[in-house]
Coordinates of C-alpha atoms and ligand atoms in Angstrom, one line a residue:
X342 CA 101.9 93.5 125.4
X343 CA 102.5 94.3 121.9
X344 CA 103.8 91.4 119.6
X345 CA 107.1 92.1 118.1
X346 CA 107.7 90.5 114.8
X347 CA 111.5 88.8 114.5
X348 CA 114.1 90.1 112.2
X349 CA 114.4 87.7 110.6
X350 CA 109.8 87.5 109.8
X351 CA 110.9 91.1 109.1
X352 CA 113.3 90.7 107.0
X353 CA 111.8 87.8 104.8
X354 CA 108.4 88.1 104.6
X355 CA 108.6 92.2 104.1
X356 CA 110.3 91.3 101.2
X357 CA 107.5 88.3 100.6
X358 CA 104.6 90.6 100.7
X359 CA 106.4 93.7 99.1
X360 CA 106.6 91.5 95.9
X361 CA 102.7 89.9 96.5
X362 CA 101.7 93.4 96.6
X363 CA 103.1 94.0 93.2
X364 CA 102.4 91.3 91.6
X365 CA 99.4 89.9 92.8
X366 CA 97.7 93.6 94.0
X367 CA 99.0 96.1 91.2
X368 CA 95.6 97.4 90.6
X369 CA 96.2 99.2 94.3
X370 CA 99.4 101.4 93.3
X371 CA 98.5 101.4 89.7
X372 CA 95.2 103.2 90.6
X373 CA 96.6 105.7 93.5
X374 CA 94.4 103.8 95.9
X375 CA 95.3 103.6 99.8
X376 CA 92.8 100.6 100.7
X377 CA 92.4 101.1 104.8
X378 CA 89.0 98.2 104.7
X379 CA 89.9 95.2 105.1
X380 CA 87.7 94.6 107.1
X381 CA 84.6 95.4 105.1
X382 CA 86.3 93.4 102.5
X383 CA 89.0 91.6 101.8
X384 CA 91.2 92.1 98.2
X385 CA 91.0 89.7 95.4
X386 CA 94.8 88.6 94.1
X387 CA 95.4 88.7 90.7
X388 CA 95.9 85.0 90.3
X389 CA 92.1 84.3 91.9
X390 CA 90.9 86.3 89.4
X391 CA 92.6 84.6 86.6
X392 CA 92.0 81.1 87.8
X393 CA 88.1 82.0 87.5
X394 CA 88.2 83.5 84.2
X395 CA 90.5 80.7 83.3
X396 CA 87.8 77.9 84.6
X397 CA 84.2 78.8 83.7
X398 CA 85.8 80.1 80.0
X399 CA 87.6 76.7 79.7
X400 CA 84.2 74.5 80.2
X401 CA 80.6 74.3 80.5
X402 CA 79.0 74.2 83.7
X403 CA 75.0 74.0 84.3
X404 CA 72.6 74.3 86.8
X405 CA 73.5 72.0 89.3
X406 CA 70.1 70.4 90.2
X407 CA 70.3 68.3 87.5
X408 CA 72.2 65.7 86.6
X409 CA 73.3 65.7 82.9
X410 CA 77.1 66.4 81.8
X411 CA 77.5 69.7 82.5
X412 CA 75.2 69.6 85.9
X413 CA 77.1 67.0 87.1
X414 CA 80.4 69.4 86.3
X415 CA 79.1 71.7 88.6
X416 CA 77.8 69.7 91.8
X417 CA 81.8 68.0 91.2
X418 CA 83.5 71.1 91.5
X419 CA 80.4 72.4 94.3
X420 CA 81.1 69.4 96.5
X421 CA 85.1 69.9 96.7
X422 CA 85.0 73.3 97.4
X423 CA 82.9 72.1 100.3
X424 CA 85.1 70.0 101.2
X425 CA 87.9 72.3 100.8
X426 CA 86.4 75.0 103.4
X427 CA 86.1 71.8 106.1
X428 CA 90.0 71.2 105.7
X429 CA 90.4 75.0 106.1
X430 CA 88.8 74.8 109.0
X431 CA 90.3 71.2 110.3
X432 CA 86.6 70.4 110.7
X433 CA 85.3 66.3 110.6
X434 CA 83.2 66.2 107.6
X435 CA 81.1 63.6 109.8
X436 CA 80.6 66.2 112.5
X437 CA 80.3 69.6 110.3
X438 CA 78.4 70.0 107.3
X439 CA 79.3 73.1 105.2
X440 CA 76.3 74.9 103.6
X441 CA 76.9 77.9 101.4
X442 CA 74.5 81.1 101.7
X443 CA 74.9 84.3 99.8
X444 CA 77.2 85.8 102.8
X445 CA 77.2 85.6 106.7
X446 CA 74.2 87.3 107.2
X447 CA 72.7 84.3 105.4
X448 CA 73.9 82.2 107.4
X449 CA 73.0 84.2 110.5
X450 CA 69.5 83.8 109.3
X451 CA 69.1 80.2 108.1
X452 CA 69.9 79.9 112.4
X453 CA 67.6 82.2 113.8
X454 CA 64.4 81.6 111.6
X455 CA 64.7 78.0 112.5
X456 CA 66.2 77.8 116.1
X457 CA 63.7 76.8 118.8
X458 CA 63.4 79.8 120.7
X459 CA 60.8 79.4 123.3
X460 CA 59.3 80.7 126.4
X461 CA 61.9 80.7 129.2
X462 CA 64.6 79.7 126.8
X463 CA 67.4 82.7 126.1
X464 CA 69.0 84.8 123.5
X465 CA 72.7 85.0 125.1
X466 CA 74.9 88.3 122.8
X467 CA 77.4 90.6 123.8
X468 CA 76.9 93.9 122.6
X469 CA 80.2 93.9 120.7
X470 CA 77.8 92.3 117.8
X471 CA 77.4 93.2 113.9
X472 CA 73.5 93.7 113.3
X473 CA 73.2 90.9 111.2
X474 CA 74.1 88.8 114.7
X475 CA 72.0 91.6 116.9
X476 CA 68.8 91.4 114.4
X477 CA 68.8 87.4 115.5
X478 CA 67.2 89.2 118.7
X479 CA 63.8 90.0 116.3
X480 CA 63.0 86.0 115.8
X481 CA 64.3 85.1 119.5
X482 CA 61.4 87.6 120.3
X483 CA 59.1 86.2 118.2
X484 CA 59.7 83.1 119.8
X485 CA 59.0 84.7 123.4
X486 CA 63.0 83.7 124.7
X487 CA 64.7 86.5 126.6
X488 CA 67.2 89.0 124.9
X489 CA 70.4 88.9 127.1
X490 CA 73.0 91.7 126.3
X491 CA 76.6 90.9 127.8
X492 CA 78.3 94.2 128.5
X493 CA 81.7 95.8 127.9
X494 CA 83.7 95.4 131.2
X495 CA 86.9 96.5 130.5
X496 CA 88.0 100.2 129.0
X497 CA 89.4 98.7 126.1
X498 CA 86.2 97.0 124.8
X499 CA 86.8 93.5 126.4
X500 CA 84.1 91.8 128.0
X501 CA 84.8 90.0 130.9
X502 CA 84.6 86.4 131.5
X503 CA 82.5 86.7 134.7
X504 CA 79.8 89.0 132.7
X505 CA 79.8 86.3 130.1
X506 CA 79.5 82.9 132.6
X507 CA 76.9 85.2 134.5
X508 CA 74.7 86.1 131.8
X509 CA 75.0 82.1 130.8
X510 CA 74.0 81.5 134.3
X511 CA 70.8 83.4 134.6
X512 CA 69.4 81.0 132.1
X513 CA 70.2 77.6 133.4
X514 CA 68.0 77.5 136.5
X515 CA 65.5 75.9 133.9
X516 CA 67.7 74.4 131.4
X517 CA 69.7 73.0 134.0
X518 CA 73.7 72.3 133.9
X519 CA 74.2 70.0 131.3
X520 CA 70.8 70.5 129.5
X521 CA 70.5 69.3 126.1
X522 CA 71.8 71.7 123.6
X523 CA 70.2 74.3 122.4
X524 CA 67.7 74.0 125.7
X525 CA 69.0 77.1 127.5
X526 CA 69.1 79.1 124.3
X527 CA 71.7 80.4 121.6
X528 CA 74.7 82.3 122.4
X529 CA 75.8 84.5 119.1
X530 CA 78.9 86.5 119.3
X531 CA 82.2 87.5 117.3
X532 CA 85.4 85.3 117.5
X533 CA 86.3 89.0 116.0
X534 CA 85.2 92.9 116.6
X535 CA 84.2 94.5 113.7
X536 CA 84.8 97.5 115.4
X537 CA 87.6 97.4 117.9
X538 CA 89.2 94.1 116.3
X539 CA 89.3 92.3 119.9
X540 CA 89.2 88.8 119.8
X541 CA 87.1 87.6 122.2
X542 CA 87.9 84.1 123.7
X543 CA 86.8 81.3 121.8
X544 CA 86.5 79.5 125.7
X545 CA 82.8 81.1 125.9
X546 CA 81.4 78.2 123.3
X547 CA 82.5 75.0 126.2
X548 CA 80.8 77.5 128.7
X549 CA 77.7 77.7 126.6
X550 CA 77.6 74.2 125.9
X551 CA 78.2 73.5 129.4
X552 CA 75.0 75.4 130.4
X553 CA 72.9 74.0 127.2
X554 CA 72.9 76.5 125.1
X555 CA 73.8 75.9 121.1
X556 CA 76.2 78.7 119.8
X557 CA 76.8 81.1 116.8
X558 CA 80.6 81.8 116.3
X559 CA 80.3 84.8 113.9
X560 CA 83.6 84.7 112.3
X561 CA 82.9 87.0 109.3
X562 CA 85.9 89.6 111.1
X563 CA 88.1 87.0 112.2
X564 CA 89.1 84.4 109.8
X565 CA 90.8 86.4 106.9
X566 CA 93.9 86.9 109.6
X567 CA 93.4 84.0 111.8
X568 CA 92.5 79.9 111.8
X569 CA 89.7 78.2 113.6
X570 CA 90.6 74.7 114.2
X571 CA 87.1 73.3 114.8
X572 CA 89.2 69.8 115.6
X573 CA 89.5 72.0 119.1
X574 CA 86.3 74.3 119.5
X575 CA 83.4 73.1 118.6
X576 CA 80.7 76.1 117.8
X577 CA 77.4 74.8 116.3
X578 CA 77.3 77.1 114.1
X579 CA 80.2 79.2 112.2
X580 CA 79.4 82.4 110.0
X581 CA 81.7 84.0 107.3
X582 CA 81.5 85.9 104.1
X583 CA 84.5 84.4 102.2
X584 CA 84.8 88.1 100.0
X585 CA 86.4 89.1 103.8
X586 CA 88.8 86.5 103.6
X587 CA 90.4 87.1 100.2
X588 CA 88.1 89.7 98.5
X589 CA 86.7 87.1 95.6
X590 CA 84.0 85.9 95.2
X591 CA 81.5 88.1 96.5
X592 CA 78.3 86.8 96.8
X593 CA 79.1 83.3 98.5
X594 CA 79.2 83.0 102.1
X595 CA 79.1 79.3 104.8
X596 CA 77.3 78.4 107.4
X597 CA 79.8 75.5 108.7
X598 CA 77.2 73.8 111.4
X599 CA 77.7 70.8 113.1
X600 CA 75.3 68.2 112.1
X601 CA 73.9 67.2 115.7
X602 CA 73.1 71.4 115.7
X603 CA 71.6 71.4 112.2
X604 CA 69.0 68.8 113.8
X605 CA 68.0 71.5 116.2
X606 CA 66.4 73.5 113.5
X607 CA 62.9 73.9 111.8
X608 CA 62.9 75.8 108.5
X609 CA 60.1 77.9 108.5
X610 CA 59.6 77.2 104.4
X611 CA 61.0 75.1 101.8
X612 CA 62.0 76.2 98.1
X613 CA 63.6 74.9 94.9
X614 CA 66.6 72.8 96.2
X615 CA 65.9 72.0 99.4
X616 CA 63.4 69.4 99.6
X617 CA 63.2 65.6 99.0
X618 CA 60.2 65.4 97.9
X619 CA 56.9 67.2 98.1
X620 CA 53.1 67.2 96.9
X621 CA 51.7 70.6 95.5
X622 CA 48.2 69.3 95.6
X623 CA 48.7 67.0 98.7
X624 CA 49.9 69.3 100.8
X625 CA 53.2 68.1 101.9
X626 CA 56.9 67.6 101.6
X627 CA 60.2 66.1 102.8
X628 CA 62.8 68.0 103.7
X629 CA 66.5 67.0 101.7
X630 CA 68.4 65.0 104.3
X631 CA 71.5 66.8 103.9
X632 CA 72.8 69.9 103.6
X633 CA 70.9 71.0 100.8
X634 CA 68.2 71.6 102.5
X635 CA 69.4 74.8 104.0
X636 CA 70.4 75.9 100.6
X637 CA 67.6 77.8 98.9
X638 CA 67.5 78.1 95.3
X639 CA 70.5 77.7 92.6
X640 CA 73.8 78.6 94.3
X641 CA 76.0 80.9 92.9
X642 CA 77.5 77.8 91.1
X643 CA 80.2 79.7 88.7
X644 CA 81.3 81.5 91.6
X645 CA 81.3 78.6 94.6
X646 CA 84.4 77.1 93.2
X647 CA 86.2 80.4 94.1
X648 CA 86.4 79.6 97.5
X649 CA 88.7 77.0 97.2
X650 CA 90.9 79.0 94.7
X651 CA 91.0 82.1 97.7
X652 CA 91.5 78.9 100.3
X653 CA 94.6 77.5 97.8
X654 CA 96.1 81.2 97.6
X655 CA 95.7 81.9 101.3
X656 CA 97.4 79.0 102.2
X657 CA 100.0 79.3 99.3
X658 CA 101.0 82.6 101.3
X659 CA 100.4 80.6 104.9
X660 CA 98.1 82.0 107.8
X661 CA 100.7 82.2 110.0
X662 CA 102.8 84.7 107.4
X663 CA 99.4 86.5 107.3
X664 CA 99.1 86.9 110.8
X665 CA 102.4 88.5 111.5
X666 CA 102.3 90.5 108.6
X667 CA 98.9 92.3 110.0
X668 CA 99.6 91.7 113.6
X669 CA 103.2 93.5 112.9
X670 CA 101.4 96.4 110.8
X671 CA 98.9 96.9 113.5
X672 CA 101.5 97.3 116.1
X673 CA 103.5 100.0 114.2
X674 CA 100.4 101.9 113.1
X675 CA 98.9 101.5 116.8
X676 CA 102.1 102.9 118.2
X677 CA 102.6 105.7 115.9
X678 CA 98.8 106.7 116.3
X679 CA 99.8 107.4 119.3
X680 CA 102.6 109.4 118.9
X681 CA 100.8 111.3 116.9
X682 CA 100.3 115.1 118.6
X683 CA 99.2 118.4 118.0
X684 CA 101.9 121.6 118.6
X685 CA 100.6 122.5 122.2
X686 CA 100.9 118.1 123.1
X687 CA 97.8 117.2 123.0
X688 CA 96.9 113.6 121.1
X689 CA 95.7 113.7 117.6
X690 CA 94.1 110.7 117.7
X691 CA 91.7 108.2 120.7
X692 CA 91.8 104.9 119.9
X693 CA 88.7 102.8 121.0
X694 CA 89.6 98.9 121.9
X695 CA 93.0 97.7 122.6
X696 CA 96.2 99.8 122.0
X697 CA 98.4 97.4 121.4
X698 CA 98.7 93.8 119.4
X699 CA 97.3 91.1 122.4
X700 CA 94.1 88.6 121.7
X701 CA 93.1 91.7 118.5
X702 CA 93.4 91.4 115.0
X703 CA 94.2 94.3 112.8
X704 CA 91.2 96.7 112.8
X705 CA 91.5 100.4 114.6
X706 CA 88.5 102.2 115.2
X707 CA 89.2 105.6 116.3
X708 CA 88.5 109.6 116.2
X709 CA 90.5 112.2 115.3
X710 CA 90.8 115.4 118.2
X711 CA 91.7 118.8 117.9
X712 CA 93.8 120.7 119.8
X713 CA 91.4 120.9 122.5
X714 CA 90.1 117.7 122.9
X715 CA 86.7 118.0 120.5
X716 CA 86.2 115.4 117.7
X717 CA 86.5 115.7 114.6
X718 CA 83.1 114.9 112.8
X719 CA 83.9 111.5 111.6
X720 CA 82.2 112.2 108.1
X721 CA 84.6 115.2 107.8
X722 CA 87.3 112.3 107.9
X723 CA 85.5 110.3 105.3
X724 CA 85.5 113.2 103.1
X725 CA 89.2 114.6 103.6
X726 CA 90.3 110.8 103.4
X727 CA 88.6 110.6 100.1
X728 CA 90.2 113.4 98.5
X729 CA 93.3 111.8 99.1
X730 CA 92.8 108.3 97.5
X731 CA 92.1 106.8 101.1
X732 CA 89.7 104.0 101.6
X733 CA 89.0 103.9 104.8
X734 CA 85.2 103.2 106.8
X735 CA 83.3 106.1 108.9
X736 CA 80.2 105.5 111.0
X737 CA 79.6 102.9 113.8
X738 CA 80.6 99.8 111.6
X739 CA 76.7 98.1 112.0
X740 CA 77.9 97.3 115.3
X741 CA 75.3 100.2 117.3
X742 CA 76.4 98.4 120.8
X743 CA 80.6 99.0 120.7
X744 CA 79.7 102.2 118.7
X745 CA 77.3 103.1 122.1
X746 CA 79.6 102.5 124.3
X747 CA 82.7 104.1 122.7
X748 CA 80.9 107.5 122.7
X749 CA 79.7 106.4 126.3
X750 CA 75.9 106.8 124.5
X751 CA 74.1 105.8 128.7
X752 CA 71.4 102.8 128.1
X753 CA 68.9 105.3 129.7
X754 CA 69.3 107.6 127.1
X755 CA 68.9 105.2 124.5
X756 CA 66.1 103.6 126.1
X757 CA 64.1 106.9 126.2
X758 CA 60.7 106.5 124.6
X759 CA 61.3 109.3 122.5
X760 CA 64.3 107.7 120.7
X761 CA 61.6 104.9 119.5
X762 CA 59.4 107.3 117.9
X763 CA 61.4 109.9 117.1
X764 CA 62.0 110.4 113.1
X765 CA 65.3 111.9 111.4
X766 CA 68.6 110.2 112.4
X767 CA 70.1 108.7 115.4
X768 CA 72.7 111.4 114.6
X769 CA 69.7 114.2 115.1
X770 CA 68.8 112.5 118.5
X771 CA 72.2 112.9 119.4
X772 CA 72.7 116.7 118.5
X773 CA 69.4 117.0 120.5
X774 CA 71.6 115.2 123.6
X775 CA 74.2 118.0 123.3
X776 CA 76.4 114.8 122.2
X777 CA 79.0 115.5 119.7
X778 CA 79.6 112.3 117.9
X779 CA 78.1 108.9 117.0
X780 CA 80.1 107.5 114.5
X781 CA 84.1 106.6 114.2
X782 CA 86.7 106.2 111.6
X783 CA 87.8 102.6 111.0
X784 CA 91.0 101.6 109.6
X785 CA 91.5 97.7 109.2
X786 CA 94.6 95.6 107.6
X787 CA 95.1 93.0 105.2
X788 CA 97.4 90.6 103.0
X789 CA 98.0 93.5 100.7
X790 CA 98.8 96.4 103.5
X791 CA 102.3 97.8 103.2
X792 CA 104.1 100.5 105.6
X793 CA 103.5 102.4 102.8
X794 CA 100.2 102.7 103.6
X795 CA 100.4 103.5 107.3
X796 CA 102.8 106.2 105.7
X797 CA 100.0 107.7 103.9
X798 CA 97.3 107.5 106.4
X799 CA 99.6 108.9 109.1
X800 CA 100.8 111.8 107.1
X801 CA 97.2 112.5 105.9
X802 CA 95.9 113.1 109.6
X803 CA 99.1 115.3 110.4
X804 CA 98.6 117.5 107.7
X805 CA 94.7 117.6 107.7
X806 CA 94.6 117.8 111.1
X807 CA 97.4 119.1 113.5
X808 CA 96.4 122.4 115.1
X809 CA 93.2 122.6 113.8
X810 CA 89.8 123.4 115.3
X811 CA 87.1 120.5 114.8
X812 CA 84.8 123.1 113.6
X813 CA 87.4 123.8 110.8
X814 CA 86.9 120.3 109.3
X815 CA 83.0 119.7 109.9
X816 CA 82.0 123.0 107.2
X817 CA 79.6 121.7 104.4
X818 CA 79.0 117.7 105.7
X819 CA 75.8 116.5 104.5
X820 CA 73.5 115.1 107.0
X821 CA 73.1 111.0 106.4
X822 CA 72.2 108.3 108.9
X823 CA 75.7 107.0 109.9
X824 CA 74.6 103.1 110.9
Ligands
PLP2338 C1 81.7 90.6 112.3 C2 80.8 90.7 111.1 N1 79.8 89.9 111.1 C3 78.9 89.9 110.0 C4 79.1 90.7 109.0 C5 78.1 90.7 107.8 O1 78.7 90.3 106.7 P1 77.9 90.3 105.3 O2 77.5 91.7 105.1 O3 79.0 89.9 104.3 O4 76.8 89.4 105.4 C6 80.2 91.6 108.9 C7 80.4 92.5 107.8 O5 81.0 93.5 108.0 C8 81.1 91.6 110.0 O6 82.1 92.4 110.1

């Protein structure tokens, strides 16, 4: 079902983000740049930038472990902007406690260092999963729990809900229904593909809980397009890099984790910030009883504040009007992709994930074909895009397991021992496999995206591409490892 936008959301709000385009993202049109990456990052408005220029150039603001004028400046601003990203996230600051890491992979790890994996206690993941989720798997290891991998079930990149309860399942023979959580093990996944853009249902976290396992809601993909109302689903744990959401700043991420969860964990270390109080000679220390103690070191404290300016702007412009505006964009590009064809009929584009607008947000991975079917090297793509002022993202997106299954990569090939040992590239593995690809282009939507752009990208391909062999475009690519 593809998700038609209104005339009248057509009519107002093209206008609306026609005008935020020019005035708050002139750097785009005023450079030539066609930005296709949303995904891998979001884009700074011009009014952000000026609001952070305006602040730390307007006052002076020290370290904030400290508690003289200019400390105390800081931890003010450091604590609203906490509670700032709790309202964004309708969250009870009595239930979730907001902790700021350096990005979502931070806050991937501060979980899986510290979560109780044990013996005969389970590492729940789909394979739809960014590495910084799938490398989780190393500590649950460690900790001798089982690695569970949820597989694709549906040709568009879906997982089913049957593969996800019985992979829950398997687990709670020891736990037991209604275990305490966290017993049964952690359950990571993404509220949104970073490769396909699927958004897979939030429902899975009550299932976990229901089984006793804690769970980590990656939403690094989803939340510049779409709300979590944590008043309704209650992850333990929520991951996001807010340079996603609205490009600036970079370098500041949140772990939002409810506090009963936060209990769960055991830091494997302490450092400057995070403890109470603690001996050197002696021996010992006391972890901080808040959230400070997940936060190691000086945060970026000129730069935390910049989260609640992208939260203001975002909601100055309205999720909902951000939604439609992508969700609509998506649509048209989806449905012109595929219209897309080469003189003797045959598609010049297959998309991977869902083709049209339901439960997705607005990233399209895909390959181009030629006129026979064969795919156009991906980095080929990269490089024709390039030339053109195009931004757009080759490879397999850090997420090896939709990547696998896209190209239909079998688990017995990848299991082979020689994969293990081999050296070179997983790309040289695969031209020893006869197999032609292992990486895909990506094209992802944002607040600045115009049907100009779709304009661009679409004629690009056409021109680049109809009725021509693959092995036209893949002359001089340099070999590189494409994960
Ligand atoms: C779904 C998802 N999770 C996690 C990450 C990791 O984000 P970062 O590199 O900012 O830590 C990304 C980055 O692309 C992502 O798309």
């Amino acid at each position: 079902m593809t998700t038609e936008l209104t005339p009248a959301q057509l009519g107002s709000d093209a206008g609306r983000f026609a005008r935020l385009r020019a005035d708050e993202y002139g750097y785009l049109d005023e450079h030539g740049h066609t930005y296709l990456d949303h995904t891998g990052a979001g884009l700074p408005s011009r009014s952000q930038l000026a609001a952070h220029a305006a602040r730390i150039s307007g006052d002076c603001f020290g370290n904030p472990h400290s508690d003289n004028p200019t400390s105390a400046a800081s931890t003010e601003l450091v604590e609203r902007t906490r509670a700032r990203v709790l309202r964004h996230l309708n969250a009870d600051p009595a239930e979730y406690a907001a902790i700021f890491t350096p990005n979502a992979t931070g806050a991937c790890r501060l979980v899986g260092e510290a979560f109780p994996f044990r013996r005969g206690s389970r590492f729940v993941l789909p394979l739809d999963n960014h590495n910084s989720v799938n490398g989780l798997r190393e500590f649950a290891r460690a900790g001798r729990a089982r690695v569970v991998h949820v597989p694709f079930t549906t040709p568009d990149l879906r997982i089913g809900d049957d593969a996800m309860a019985a992979a829950l399942a398997g687990g709670s023979a020891r736990a037991g229904r209604g275990a305490p959580l966290g017993r049964a093990g952690l359950l990571a996944y993404p509220a949104q593909s970073n490769f396909t853009g699927v958004r897979h249902p939030l429902e899975w976290i009550e299932a976990a809980h229901a089984h006793g396992y804690a769970v980590l809601l990656d939403a690094a993909a989803y939340l510049p397009t779409a709300a979590l109302d944590l008043s309704e689903v209650k992850p333990d744990f929520v991951t996001v890099s807010w340079y996603k959401v609205f490009g600036y700043p970079t370098g500041v991420g949140c772990l939002v984790a409810r506090r009963d969860a936060l209990e769960l964990l055991r830091r494997p270390w302490f450092s400057g910030g995070t403890i109470h109080v603690v001996s050197a000679q002696g021996g010992w220390h006391r972890m901080a009883e808040d959230e400070s103690a997940f936060e190691d070191g000086t945060l970026n404290f000129l730069a935390v504040p910049d989260v609640a300016t992208g939260l203001d702007h975002l909601d100055a412009i309205g999720l909902p009007a951000v939604s439609a505006h992508v969700t609509g964009l998506t649509g048209r590009l989806l449905d012109a992709l595929r219209d897309l064809r080469h003189s003797n009929g045959a598609p010049l584009v297959r998309v991977y994930g869902p083709e049209d607008t339901d439960r997705r947000g607005g990233t399209i991975a895909l390959n181009i074909l030629d006129p026979d079917g064969h795919v156009v090297d991906e980095r080929a793509v990269g490089r024709d895009s390039s030339a053109r002022g195009i931004s757009l993202r080759t490879g397999c997106f850090c997420n090896p397991g939709a990547g696998e299954e896209a190209f239909a990569i079998s688990r017995r090939l990848l299991r082979g021992r020689r994969i293990g040992r081999m050296s070179g590239t997983l790309d040289d593995y695969l031209t020893r496999l006869g197999l032609p690809s292992g990486g895909a282009v990506r094209v992802s939507l944002g607040v600045p995206s115009s049907p100009e752009d779709l304009a661009v990208l679409l004629g690009f391909v056409e021109d680049t591409y109809r009725d021509r062999p693959a092995s036209a475009a893949a002359v001089r690519l340099n070999p590189r490892l494409r994960c």
